[in-house]
PDB file of C-alpha atoms in Angstrom:
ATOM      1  CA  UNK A   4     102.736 136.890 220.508  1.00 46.00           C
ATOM      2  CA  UNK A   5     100.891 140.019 218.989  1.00 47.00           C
ATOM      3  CA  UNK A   6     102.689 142.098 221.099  1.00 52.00           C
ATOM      4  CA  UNK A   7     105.925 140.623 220.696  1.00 48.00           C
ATOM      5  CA  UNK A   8     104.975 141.612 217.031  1.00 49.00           C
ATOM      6  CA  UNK A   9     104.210 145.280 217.384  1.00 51.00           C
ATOM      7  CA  UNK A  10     107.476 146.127 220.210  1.00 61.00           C
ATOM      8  CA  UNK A  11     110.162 144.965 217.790  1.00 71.00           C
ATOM      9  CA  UNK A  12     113.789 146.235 218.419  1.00 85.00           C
ATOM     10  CA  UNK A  13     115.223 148.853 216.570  1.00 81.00           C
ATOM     11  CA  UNK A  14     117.771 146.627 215.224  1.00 83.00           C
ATOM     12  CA  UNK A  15     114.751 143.944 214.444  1.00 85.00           C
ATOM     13  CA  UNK A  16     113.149 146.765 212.463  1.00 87.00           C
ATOM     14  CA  UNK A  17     116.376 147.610 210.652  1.00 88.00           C
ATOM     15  CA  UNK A  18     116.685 144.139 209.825  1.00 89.00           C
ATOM     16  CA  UNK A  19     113.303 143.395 208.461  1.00 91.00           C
ATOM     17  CA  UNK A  20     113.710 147.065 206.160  1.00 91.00           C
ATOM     18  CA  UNK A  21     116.667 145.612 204.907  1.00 93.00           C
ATOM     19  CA  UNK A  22     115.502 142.304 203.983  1.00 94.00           C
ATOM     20  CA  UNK A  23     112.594 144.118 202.077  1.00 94.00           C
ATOM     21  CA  UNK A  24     114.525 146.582 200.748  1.00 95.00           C
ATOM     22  CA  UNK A  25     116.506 143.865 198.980  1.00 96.00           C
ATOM     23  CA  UNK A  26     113.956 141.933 197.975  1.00 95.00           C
ATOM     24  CA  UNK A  27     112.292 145.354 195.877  1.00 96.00           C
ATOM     25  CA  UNK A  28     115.510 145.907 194.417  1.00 96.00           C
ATOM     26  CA  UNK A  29     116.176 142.013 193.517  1.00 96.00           C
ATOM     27  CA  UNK A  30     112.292 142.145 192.036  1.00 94.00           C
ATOM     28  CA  UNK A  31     112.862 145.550 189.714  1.00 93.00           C
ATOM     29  CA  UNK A  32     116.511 143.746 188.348  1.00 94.00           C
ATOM     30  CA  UNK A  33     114.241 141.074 187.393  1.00 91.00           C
ATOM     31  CA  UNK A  34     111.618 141.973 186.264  1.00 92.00           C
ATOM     32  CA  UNK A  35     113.232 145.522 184.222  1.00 93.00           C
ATOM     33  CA  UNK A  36     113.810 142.932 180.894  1.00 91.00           C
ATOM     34  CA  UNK A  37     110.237 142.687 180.941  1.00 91.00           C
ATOM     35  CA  UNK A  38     109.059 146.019 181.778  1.00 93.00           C
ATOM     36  CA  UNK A  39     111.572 146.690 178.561  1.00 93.00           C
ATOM     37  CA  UNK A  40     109.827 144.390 176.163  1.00 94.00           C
ATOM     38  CA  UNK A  41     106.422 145.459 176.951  1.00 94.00           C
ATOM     39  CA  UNK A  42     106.321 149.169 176.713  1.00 94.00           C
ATOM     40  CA  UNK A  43     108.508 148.703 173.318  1.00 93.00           C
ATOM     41  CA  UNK A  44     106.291 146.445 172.101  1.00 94.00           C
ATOM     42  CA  UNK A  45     103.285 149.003 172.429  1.00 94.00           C
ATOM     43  CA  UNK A  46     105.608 151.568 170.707  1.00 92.00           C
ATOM     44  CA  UNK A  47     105.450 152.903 167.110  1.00 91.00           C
ATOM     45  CA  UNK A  48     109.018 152.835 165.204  1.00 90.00           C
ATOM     46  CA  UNK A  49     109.526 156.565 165.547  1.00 88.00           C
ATOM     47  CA  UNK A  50     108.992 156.098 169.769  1.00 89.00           C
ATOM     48  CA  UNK A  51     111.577 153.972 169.646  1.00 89.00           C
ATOM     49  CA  UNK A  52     114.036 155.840 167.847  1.00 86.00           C
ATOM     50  CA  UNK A  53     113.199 159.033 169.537  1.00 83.00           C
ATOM     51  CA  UNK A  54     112.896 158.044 173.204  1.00 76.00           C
ATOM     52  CA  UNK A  55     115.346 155.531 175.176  1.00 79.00           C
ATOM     53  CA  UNK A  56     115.040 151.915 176.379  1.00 80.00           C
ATOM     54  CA  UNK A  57     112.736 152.844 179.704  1.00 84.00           C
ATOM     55  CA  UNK A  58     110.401 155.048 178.891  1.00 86.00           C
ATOM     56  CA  UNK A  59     106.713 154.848 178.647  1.00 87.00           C
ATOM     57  CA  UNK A  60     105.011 154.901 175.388  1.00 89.00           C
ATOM     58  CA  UNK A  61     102.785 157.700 174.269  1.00 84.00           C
ATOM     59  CA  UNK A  62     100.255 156.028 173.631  1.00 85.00           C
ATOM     60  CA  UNK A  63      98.676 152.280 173.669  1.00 86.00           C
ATOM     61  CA  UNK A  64      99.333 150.888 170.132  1.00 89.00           C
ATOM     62  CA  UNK A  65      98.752 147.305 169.670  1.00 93.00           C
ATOM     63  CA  UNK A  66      99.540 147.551 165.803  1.00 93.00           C
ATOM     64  CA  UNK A  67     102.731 145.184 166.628  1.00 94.00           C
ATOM     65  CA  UNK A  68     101.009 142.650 167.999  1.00 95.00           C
ATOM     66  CA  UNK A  69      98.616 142.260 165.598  1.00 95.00           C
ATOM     67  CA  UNK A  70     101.960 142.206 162.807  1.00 93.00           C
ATOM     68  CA  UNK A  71     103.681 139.717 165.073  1.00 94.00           C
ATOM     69  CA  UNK A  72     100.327 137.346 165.220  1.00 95.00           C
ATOM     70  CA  UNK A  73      99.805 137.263 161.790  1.00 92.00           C
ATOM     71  CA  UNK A  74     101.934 138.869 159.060  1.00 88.00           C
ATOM     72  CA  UNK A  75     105.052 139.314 160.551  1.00 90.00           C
ATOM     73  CA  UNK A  76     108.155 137.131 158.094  1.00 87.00           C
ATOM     74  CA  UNK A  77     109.554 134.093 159.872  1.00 86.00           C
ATOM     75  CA  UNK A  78     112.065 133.901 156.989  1.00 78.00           C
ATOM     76  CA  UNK A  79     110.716 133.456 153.710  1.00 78.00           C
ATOM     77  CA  UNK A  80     107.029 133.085 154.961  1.00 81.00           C
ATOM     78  CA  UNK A  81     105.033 136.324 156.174  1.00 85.00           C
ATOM     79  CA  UNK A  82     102.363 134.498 158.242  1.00 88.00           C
ATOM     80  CA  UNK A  83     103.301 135.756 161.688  1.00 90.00           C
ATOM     81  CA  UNK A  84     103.664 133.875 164.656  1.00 93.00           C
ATOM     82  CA  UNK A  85      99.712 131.833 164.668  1.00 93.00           C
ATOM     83  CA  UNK A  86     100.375 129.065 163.170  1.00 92.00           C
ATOM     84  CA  UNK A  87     103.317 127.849 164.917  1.00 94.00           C
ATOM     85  CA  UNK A  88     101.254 128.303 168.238  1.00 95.00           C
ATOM     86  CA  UNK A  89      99.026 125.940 167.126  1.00 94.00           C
ATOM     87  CA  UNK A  90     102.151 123.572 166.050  1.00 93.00           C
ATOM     88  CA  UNK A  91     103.569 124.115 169.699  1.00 95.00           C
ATOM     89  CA  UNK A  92     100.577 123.411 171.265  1.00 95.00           C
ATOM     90  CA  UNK A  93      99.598 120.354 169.191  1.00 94.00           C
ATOM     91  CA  UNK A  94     103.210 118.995 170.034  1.00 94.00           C
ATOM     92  CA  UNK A  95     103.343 120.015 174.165  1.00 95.00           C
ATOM     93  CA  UNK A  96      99.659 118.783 174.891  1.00 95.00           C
ATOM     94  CA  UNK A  97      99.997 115.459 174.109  1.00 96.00           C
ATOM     95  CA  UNK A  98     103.527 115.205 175.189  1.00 96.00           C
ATOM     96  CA  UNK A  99     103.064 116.615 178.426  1.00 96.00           C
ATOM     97  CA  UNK A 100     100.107 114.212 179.365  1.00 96.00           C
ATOM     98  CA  UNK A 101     102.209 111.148 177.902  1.00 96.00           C
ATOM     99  CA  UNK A 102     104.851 111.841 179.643  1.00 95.00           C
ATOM    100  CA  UNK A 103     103.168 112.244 182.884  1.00 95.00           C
ATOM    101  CA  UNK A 104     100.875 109.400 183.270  1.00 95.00           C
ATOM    102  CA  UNK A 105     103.816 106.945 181.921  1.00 95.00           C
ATOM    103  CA  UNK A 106     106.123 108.271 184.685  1.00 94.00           C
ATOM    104  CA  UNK A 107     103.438 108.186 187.190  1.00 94.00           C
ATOM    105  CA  UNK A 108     103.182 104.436 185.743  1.00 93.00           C
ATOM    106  CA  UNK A 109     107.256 103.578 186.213  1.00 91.00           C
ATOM    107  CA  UNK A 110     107.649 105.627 189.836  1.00 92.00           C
ATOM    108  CA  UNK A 111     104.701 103.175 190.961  1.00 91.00           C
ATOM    109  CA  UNK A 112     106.510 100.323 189.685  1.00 89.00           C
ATOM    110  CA  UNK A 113     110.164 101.288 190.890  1.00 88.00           C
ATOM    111  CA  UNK A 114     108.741 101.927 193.822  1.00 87.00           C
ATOM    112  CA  UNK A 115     106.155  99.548 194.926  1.00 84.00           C
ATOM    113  CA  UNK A 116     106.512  96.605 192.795  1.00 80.00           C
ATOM    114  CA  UNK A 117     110.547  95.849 192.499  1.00 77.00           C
ATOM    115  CA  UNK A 118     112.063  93.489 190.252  1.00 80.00           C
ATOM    116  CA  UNK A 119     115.533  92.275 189.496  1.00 83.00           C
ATOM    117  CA  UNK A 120     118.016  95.091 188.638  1.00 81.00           C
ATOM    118  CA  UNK A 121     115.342  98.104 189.072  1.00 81.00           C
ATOM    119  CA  UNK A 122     117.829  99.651 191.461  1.00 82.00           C
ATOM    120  CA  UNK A 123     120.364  99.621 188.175  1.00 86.00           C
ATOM    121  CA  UNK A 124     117.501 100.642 185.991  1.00 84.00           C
ATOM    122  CA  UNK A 125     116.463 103.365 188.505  1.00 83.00           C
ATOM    123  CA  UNK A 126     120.579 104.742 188.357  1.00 85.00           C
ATOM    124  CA  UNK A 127     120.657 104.859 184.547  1.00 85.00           C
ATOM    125  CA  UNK A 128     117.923 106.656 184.617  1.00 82.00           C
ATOM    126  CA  UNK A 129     119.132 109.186 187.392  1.00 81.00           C
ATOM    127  CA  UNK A 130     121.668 109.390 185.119  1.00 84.00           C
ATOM    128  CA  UNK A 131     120.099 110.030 182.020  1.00 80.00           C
ATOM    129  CA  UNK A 132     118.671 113.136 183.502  1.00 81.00           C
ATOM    130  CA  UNK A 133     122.316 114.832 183.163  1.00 83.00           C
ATOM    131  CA  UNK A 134     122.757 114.142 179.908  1.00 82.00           C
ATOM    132  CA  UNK A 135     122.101 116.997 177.756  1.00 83.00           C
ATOM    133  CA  UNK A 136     120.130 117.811 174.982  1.00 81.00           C
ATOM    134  CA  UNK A 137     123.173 117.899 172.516  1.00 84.00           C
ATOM    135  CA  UNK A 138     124.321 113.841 173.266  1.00 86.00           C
ATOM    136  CA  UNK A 139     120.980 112.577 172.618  1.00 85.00           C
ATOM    137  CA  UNK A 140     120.336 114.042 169.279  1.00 89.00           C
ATOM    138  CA  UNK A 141     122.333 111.603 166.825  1.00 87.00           C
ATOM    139  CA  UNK A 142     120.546 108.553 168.482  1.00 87.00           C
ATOM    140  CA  UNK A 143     117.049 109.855 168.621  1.00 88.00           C
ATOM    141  CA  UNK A 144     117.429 111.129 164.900  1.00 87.00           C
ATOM    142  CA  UNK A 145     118.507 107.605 163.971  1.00 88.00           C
ATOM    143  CA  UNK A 146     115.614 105.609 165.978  1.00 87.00           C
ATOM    144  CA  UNK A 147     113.278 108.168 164.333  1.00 87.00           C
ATOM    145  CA  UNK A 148     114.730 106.999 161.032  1.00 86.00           C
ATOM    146  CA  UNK A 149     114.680 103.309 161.794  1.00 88.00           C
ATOM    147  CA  UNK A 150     110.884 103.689 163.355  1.00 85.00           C
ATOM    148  CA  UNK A 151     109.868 105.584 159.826  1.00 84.00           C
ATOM    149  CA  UNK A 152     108.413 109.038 161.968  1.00 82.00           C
ATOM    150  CA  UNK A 153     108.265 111.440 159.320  1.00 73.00           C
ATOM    151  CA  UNK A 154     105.466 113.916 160.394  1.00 71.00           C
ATOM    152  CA  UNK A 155     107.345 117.071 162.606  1.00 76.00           C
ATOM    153  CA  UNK A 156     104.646 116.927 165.349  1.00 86.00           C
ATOM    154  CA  UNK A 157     105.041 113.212 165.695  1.00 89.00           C
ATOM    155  CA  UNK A 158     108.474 113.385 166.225  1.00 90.00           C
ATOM    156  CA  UNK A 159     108.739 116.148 168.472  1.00 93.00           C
ATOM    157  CA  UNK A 160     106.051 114.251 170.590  1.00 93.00           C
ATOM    158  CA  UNK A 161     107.705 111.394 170.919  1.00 92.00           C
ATOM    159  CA  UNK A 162     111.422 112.935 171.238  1.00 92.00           C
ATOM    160  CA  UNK A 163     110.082 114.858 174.222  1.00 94.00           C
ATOM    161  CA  UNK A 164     108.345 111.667 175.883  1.00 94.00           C
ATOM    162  CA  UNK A 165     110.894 110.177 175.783  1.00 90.00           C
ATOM    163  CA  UNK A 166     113.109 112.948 177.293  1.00 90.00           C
ATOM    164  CA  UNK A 167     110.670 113.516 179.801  1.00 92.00           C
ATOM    165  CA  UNK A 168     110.300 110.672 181.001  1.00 91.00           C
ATOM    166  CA  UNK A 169     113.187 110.252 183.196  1.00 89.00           C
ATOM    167  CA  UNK A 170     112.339 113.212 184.684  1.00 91.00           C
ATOM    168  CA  UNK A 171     108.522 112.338 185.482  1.00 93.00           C
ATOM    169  CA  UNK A 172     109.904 108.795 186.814  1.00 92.00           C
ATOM    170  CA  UNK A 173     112.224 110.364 189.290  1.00 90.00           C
ATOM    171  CA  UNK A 174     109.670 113.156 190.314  1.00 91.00           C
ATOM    172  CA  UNK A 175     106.815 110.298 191.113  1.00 93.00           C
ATOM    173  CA  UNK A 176     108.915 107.247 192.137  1.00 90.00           C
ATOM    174  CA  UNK A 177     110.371 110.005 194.781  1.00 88.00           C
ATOM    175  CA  UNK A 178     106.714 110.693 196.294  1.00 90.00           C
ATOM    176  CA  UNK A 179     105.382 106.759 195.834  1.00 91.00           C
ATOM    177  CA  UNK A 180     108.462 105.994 198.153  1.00 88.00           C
ATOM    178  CA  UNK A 181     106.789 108.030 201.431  1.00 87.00           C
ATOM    179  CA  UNK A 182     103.321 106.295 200.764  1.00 87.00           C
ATOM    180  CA  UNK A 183     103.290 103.562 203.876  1.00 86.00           C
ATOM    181  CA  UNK A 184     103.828 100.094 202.568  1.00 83.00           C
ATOM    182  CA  UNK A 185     100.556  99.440 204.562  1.00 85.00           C
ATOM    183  CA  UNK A 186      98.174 101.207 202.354  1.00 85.00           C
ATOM    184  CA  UNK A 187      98.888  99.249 199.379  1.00 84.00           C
ATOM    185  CA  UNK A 188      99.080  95.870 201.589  1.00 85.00           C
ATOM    186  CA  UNK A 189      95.778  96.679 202.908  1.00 88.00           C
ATOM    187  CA  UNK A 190      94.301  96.879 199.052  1.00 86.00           C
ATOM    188  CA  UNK A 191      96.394  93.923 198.236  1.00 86.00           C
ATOM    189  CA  UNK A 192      94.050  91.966 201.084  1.00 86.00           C
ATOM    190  CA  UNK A 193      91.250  93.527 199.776  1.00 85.00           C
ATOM    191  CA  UNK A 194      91.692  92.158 196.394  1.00 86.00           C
ATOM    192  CA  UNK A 195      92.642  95.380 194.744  1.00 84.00           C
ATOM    193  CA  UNK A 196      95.505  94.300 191.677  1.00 86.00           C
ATOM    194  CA  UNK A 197      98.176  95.761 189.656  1.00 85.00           C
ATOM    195  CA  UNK A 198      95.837  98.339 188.072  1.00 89.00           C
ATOM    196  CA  UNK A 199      93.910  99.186 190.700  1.00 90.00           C
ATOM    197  CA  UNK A 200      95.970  99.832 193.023  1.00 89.00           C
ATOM    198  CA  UNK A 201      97.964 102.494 190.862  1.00 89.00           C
ATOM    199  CA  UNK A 202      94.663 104.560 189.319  1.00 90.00           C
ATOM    200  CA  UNK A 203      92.426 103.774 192.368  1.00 89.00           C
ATOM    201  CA  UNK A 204      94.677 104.619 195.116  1.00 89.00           C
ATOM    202  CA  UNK A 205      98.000 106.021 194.393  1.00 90.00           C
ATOM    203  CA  UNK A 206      97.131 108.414 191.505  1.00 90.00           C
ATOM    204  CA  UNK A 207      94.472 110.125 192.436  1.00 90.00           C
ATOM    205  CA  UNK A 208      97.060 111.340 196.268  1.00 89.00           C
ATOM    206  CA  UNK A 209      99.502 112.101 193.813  1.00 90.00           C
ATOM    207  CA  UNK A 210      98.191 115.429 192.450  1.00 89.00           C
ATOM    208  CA  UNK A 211     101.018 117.595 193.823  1.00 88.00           C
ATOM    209  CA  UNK A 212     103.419 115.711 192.437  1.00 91.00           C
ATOM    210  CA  UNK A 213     101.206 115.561 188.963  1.00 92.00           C
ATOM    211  CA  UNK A 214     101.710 119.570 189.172  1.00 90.00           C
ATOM    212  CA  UNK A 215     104.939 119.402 189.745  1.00 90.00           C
ATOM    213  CA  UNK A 216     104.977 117.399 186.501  1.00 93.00           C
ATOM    214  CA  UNK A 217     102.548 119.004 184.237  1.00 92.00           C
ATOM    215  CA  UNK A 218     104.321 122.877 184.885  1.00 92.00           C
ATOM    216  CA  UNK A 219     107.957 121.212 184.640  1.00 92.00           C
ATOM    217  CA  UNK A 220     106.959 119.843 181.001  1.00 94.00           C
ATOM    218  CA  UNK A 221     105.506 122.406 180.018  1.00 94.00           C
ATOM    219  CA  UNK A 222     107.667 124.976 180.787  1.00 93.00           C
ATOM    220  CA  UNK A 223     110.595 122.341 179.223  1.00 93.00           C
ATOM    221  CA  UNK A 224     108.684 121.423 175.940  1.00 95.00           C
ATOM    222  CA  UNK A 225     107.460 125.190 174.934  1.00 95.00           C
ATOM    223  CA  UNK A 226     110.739 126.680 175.821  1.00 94.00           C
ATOM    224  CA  UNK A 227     112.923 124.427 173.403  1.00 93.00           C
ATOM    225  CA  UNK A 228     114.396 125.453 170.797  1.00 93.00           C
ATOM    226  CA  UNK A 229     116.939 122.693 169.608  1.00 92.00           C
ATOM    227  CA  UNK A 230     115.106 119.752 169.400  1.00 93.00           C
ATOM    228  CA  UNK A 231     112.218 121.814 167.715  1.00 92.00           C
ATOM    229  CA  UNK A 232     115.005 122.789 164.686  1.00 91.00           C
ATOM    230  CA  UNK A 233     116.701 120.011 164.388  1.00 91.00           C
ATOM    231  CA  UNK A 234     113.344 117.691 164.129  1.00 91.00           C
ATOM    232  CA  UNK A 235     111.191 119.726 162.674  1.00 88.00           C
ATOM    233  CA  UNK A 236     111.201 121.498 159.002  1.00 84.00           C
ATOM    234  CA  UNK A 237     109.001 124.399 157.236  1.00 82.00           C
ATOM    235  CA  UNK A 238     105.211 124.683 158.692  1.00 84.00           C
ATOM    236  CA  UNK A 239     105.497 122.189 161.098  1.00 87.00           C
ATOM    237  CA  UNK A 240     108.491 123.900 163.332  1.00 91.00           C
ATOM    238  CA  UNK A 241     107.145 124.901 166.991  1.00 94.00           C
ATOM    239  CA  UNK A 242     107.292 129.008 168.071  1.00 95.00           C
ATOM    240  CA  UNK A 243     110.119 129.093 169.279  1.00 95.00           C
ATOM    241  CA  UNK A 244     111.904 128.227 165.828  1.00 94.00           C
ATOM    242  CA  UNK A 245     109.675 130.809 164.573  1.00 93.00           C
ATOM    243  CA  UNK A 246     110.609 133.773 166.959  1.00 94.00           C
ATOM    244  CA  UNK A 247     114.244 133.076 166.043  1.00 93.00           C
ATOM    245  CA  UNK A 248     113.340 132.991 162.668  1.00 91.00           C
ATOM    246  CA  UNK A 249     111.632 136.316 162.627  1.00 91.00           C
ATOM    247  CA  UNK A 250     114.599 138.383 164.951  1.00 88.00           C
ATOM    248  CA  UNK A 251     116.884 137.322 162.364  1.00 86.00           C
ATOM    249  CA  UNK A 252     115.410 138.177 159.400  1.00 76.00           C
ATOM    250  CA  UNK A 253     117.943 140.804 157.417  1.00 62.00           C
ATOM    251  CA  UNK A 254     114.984 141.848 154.765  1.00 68.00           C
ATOM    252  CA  UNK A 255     113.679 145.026 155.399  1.00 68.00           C
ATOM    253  CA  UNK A 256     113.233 147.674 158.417  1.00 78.00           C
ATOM    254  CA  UNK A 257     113.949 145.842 161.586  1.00 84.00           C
ATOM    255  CA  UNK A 258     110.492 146.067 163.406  1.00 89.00           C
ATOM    256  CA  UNK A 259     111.838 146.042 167.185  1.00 91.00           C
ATOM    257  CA  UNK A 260     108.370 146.775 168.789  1.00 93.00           C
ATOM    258  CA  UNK A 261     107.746 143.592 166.754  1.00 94.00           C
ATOM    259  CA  UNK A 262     110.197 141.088 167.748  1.00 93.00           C
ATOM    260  CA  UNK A 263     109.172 142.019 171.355  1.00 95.00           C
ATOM    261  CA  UNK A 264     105.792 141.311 170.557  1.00 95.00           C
ATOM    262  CA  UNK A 265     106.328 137.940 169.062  1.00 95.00           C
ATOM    263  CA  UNK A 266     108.995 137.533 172.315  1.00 95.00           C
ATOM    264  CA  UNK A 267     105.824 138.188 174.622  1.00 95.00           C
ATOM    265  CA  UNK A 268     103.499 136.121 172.493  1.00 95.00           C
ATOM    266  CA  UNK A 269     106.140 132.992 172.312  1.00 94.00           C
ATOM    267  CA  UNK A 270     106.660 133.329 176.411  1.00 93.00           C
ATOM    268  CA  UNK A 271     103.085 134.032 177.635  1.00 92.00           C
ATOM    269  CA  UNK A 272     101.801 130.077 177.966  1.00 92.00           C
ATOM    270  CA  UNK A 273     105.046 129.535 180.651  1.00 90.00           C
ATOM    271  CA  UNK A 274     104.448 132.609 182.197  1.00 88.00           C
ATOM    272  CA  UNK A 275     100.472 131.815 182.727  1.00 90.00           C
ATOM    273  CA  UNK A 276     101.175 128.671 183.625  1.00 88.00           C
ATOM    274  CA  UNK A 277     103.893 129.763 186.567  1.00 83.00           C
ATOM    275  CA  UNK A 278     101.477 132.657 187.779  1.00 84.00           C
ATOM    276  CA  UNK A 279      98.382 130.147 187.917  1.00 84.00           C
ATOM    277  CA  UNK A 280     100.837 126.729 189.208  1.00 79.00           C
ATOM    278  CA  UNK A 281     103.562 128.395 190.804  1.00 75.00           C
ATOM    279  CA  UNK A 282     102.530 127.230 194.844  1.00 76.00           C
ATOM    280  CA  UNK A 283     101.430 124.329 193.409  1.00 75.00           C
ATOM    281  CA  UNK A 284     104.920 123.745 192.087  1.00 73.00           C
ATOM    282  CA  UNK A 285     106.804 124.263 195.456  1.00 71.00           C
ATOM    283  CA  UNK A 286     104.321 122.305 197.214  1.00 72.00           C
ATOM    284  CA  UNK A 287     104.828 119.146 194.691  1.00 70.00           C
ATOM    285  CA  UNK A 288     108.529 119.328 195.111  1.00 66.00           C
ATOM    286  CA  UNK A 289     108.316 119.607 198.820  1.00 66.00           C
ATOM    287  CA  UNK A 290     105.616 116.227 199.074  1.00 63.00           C
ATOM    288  CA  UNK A 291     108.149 113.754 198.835  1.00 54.00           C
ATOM    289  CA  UNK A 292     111.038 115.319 200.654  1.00 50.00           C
ATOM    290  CA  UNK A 293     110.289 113.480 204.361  1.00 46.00           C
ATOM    291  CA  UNK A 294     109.368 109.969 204.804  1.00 46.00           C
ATOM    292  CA  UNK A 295     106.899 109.738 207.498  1.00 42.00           C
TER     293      UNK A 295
END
């Protein structure tokens, strides 16, 4: 096999330069937009009037940053972008975890445990997770108003549970439905119950798809945008509210080495969490593809 390796064809060779060749140019499209926002974030004004869209800065100047943290106007309050961090990680924490552990806690049940009509309740829910944001607004605003939710955290929490969720049921009732029936017949004999069964033996094999979970929420909870405006007000709005808050300001110079500082700032949680979770997340959506 190694030498099949090292006396490739010419036209084998040709292939595989191709295939990287594409791949380098596929990589710099992608990741140009970012290159962009970096270097003009480290730019003063006068670089980026000067200079053009590519070019390197003259220097390392972090004075942005520091504006787009904390003084930088998100309309008509000049606290920079700190405080709703904290607001978008006090809402995607807890919503995140909810959302994962009660979908782990309906995939066990619409898979192992059925009951009258769960393949109907399993459809609407398959269906559910087409629906977009924009349908379920006017209903969620109105059981927010009949359950009395006032506080913007609260709300966001539990409009993003519940928007989860169908997602989080689908992702774990897909993997509970390639565990052998015999496993959880053999801890039904040994007198393991309801409970037990689920946090004793199913969750803790279920940690790829629990990845798969935990990065998919995340990424979908910091990323939004209209659910943060439309159910949130003043302080209590999440960053991404803020950063288009703060790019459309009309008052004064327009900072652009800011705004791509506060773009950075407002994208770096998804981005760690891809770079650290990224196999993990391939590996989780692969778990439950084969029954076997």
């Amino acid at each position: 096999m190694a030498n099949l390796a090292y006396h490739q064809t010419p036209q084998a060779r040709f292939a595989r330069f191709v295939i990287y060749a594409v791949l380098v140019l596929v990589a710099i499209f992608y990741l140009a937009p970012l290159f962009v926002m970096i270097s003009t974030s480290l730019k003063t004004l006068d670089e980026i009037r000067g200079g053009n869209l590519m070019s390197l800065p003259g220097s390392l100047n972090f004075d942005a940053w520091k504006t787009a943290w904390d003084s930088a106007c998100t309309g008509v309050e000049c606290g920079g972008m700190k405080g709703y961090f904290g607001n978008s990680l006090k809402m995607m924490i807890p919503s995140v975890l909810i959302s994962t552990l009660v979908g782990a806690f309906n995939g066990y049940i619409l898979s192992m445990w059925r009951f009258k009509g769960s393949d109907a309740f399993f459809m609407a829910l398959l269906i559910g997770t087409f629906l977009p944001f924009q349908v379920v607004i006017l209903p969620m605003a109105q059981v927010l108003g009949m359950l009395g939710i006032e506080s913007g955290t609260t709300r966001l929490i539990m409009v993003h549970v519940i928007y989860g969720l169908q997602f989080t049921t689908l992702f774990f009732r897909n993997y509970y439905v390639t565990v052998p029936n015999e496993l959880v017949k053999a801890a039904r004999i040994d007198g393991a119950g309801f409970f037990r069964i689920f946090f004793s033996i199913l969750l803790p094999i279920s940690i790829p798809t629990i990845m798969v979970c935990l990065i998919w929420q995340t990424t979908q909870i910091w990323n939004d945008f209209l659910f943060g405006v439309v159910f949130s007000s003043g302080d209590g709005q999440p960053i991404t509210v803020a950063l288009n808050n703060l790019v459309n300001t009309s008052t004064g110079v327009k900072q652009y080495n800011v705004d791509m500082a506060a773009a950075i700032i407002a994208a770096l949680p998804t981005l760690v969490v891809y770079a650290i979770g990224g196999k993990y997340f391939v590996r989780g959506l692969t778990a439950g593809a084969v029954k076997g």
